[in-house]
Amino acid sequence: MKLLYICTHNRCRSILSEAITNQFGQGRLEARSAGSQPSGVVHPLSLKYLDAQGIAIDGLHSKSWNNLDGWQPDVVVTVCDSAAGEACPIWLDDTIKVHWGLADPSKLEGSDEEKAAAFNQTIDIIRQRVSTMLELQLDQLRGSALQDALTKLASEEQ
C-alpha cells in the first residue's frame, strides 16, 4: 500500500511519517511525503531524532506534492491541521484521504530535553500507527473499509 503524507511545509511531521513508514513497513507499506508549500529543507531535529532511533534518513528532503512524477498513492494522510483544509491536486481526487493530526514538535519552545521528548513522542505515535496498520492488515483493505480503519486508527489514544 502506498501512502502519501502531506504537511504544508514538508519539514517535520510528514518527513517523520515517511521515514518511519518506510523503515517499519515490512515491504507492505511504501511512503512518500510532500507539502503544498514546501520549505525546501528538512527540520534538523527531525533528522537528529530519527537518526538517534536508528531510522534511515538518507534521501529525505522537503518537496512539493507537484514533484511526485506520476507516483500514485493509495492513501493520502494529512498530518497537520492546515494541510487538512487544503485542496489536493486534481490527480489525487479519487484517492482515500484521512487526517492524522499530530502536534508539531518543531514549534516547541523549551529546553533541549523538552524538544527531545516532543520529537520522540511524535515518532512513537507514528511508529505505533504503522505497527497497527500492519497488525490489522490494513494493506489488504480497499475503499470505505480502508478509510474507516485509518480514521479510527487516528482517533485512538496512543
PDB file of C-alpha atoms in Angstrom, residues 4-93:
ATOM      1  CA  LEU A   4       1.496   9.951   0.811  1.00  0.00           C
ATOM      2  CA  TYR A   5       1.970  12.009   3.965  1.00  0.00           C
ATOM      3  CA  ILE A   6       1.193  15.686   3.481  1.00  0.00           C
ATOM      4  CA  CYS A   7       2.068  18.608   5.712  1.00  0.00           C
ATOM      5  CA  THR A   8       2.126  22.170   4.447  1.00  0.00           C
ATOM      6  CA  HIS A   9       5.904  22.711   4.668  1.00  0.00           C
ATOM      7  CA  ASN A  10       7.083  19.067   4.463  1.00  0.00           C
ATOM      8  CA  ARG A  11       9.830  19.599   7.004  1.00  0.00           C
ATOM      9  CA  CYS A  12       8.836  17.711  10.157  1.00  0.00           C
ATOM     10  CA  ARG A  13       5.732  15.546  10.721  1.00  0.00           C
ATOM     11  CA  SER A  14       5.317  14.343   7.135  1.00  0.00           C
ATOM     12  CA  ILE A  15       9.053  13.646   6.907  1.00  0.00           C
ATOM     13  CA  LEU A  16       8.942  11.692  10.189  1.00  0.00           C
ATOM     14  CA  SER A  17       5.960   9.712   8.876  1.00  0.00           C
ATOM     15  CA  GLU A  18       7.663   8.897   5.575  1.00  0.00           C
ATOM     16  CA  ALA A  19      10.863   7.688   7.234  1.00  0.00           C
ATOM     17  CA  ILE A  20       9.116   5.623   9.915  1.00  0.00           C
ATOM     18  CA  THR A  21       6.674   4.004   7.482  1.00  0.00           C
ATOM     19  CA  ASN A  22       9.447   3.032   5.092  1.00  0.00           C
ATOM     20  CA  GLN A  23      11.641   1.717   7.933  1.00  0.00           C
ATOM     21  CA  PHE A  24       8.948  -0.395   9.601  1.00  0.00           C
ATOM     22  CA  GLY A  25       6.511  -1.062   6.750  1.00  0.00           C
ATOM     23  CA  GLN A  26       7.941  -4.556   6.142  1.00  0.00           C
ATOM     24  CA  GLY A  27       7.726  -4.101   2.379  1.00  0.00           C
ATOM     25  CA  ARG A  28       3.942  -3.914   2.680  1.00  0.00           C
ATOM     26  CA  LEU A  29       3.797  -0.141   3.157  1.00  0.00           C
ATOM     27  CA  GLU A  30       5.602   2.364   0.945  1.00  0.00           C
ATOM     28  CA  ALA A  31       5.599   6.035   1.851  1.00  0.00           C
ATOM     29  CA  ARG A  32       6.496   9.388   0.429  1.00  0.00           C
ATOM     30  CA  SER A  33       5.892  12.831   1.821  1.00  0.00           C
ATOM     31  CA  ALA A  34       5.246  16.214   0.292  1.00  0.00           C
ATOM     32  CA  GLY A  35       3.905  19.668   1.011  1.00  0.00           C
ATOM     33  CA  SER A  36       1.724  22.246  -0.632  1.00  0.00           C
ATOM     34  CA  GLN A  37       4.248  24.954   0.260  1.00  0.00           C
ATOM     35  CA  PRO A  38       7.470  23.038   0.968  1.00  0.00           C
ATOM     36  CA  SER A  39      10.130  24.832   2.959  1.00  0.00           C
ATOM     37  CA  GLY A  40      12.901  23.270   0.903  1.00  0.00           C
ATOM     38  CA  VAL A  41      14.702  21.928   3.981  1.00  0.00           C
ATOM     39  CA  VAL A  42      14.005  19.202   6.500  1.00  0.00           C
ATOM     40  CA  HIS A  43      13.963  20.438  10.094  1.00  0.00           C
ATOM     41  CA  PRO A  44      17.354  19.454  11.559  1.00  0.00           C
ATOM     42  CA  LEU A  45      15.789  17.993  14.710  1.00  0.00           C
ATOM     43  CA  SER A  46      13.626  15.697  12.572  1.00  0.00           C
ATOM     44  CA  LEU A  47      16.802  14.196  11.161  1.00  0.00           C
ATOM     45  CA  LYS A  48      18.557  14.156  14.537  1.00  0.00           C
ATOM     46  CA  TYR A  49      15.851  12.222  16.367  1.00  0.00           C
ATOM     47  CA  LEU A  50      15.124   9.820  13.516  1.00  0.00           C
ATOM     48  CA  ASP A  51      18.826   9.015  13.302  1.00  0.00           C
ATOM     49  CA  ALA A  52      19.079   8.653  17.090  1.00  0.00           C
ATOM     50  CA  GLN A  53      16.419   5.928  16.918  1.00  0.00           C
ATOM     51  CA  GLY A  54      18.185   4.135  14.077  1.00  0.00           C
ATOM     52  CA  ILE A  55      15.671   5.191  11.436  1.00  0.00           C
ATOM     53  CA  ALA A  56      17.168   5.799   7.988  1.00  0.00           C
ATOM     54  CA  ILE A  57      17.370   9.458   6.975  1.00  0.00           C
ATOM     55  CA  ASP A  58      19.157   9.112   3.624  1.00  0.00           C
ATOM     56  CA  GLY A  59      17.267  10.769   0.803  1.00  0.00           C
ATOM     57  CA  LEU A  60      14.794  12.655   2.984  1.00  0.00           C
ATOM     58  CA  HIS A  61      14.111  16.088   1.554  1.00  0.00           C
ATOM     59  CA  SER A  62      11.367  18.696   1.553  1.00  0.00           C
ATOM     60  CA  LYS A  63       9.401  18.601  -1.686  1.00  0.00           C
ATOM     61  CA  SER A  64       6.212  19.768  -3.330  1.00  0.00           C
ATOM     62  CA  TRP A  65       3.328  17.438  -3.999  1.00  0.00           C
ATOM     63  CA  ASN A  66       3.694  18.585  -7.627  1.00  0.00           C
ATOM     64  CA  ASN A  67       7.046  16.762  -7.832  1.00  0.00           C
ATOM     65  CA  LEU A  68       5.852  13.186  -7.355  1.00  0.00           C
ATOM     66  CA  ASP A  69       6.381  12.267 -11.024  1.00  0.00           C
ATOM     67  CA  GLY A  70       3.253  10.201 -11.515  1.00  0.00           C
ATOM     68  CA  TRP A  71       3.600   8.242  -8.273  1.00  0.00           C
ATOM     69  CA  GLN A  72       0.004   7.383  -7.345  1.00  0.00           C
ATOM     70  CA  PRO A  73      -0.691   6.767  -3.649  1.00  0.00           C
ATOM     71  CA  ASP A  74      -3.467   4.551  -2.362  1.00  0.00           C
ATOM     72  CA  VAL A  75      -3.938   6.830   0.641  1.00  0.00           C
ATOM     73  CA  VAL A  76      -3.205  10.490   1.360  1.00  0.00           C
ATOM     74  CA  VAL A  77      -2.644  11.219   5.054  1.00  0.00           C
ATOM     75  CA  THR A  78      -2.579  14.834   6.185  1.00  0.00           C
ATOM     76  CA  VAL A  79      -0.616  15.202   9.405  1.00  0.00           C
ATOM     77  CA  CYS A  80      -1.034  18.902  10.120  1.00  0.00           C
ATOM     78  CA  ASP A  81      -4.269  20.816  10.561  1.00  0.00           C
ATOM     79  CA  SER A  82      -3.510  23.421   7.891  1.00  0.00           C
ATOM     80  CA  ALA A  83      -2.863  20.725   5.259  1.00  0.00           C
ATOM     81  CA  ALA A  84      -6.145  19.023   6.169  1.00  0.00           C
ATOM     82  CA  GLY A  85      -8.062  22.035   4.890  1.00  0.00           C
ATOM     83  CA  GLU A  86      -6.204  22.376   1.606  1.00  0.00           C
ATOM     84  CA  ALA A  87      -7.469  21.126  -1.722  1.00  0.00           C
ATOM     85  CA  CYS A  88      -5.293  18.289  -3.005  1.00  0.00           C
ATOM     86  CA  PRO A  89      -4.060  18.311  -6.596  1.00  0.00           C
ATOM     87  CA  ILE A  90      -6.528  17.034  -9.183  1.00  0.00           C
ATOM     88  CA  TRP A  91      -4.587  13.785  -9.701  1.00  0.00           C
ATOM     89  CA  LEU A  92      -5.387  12.833  -6.091  1.00  0.00           C
ATOM     90  CA  ASP A  93      -9.163  13.314  -6.371  1.00  0.00           C
TER      91      ASP A  93
END
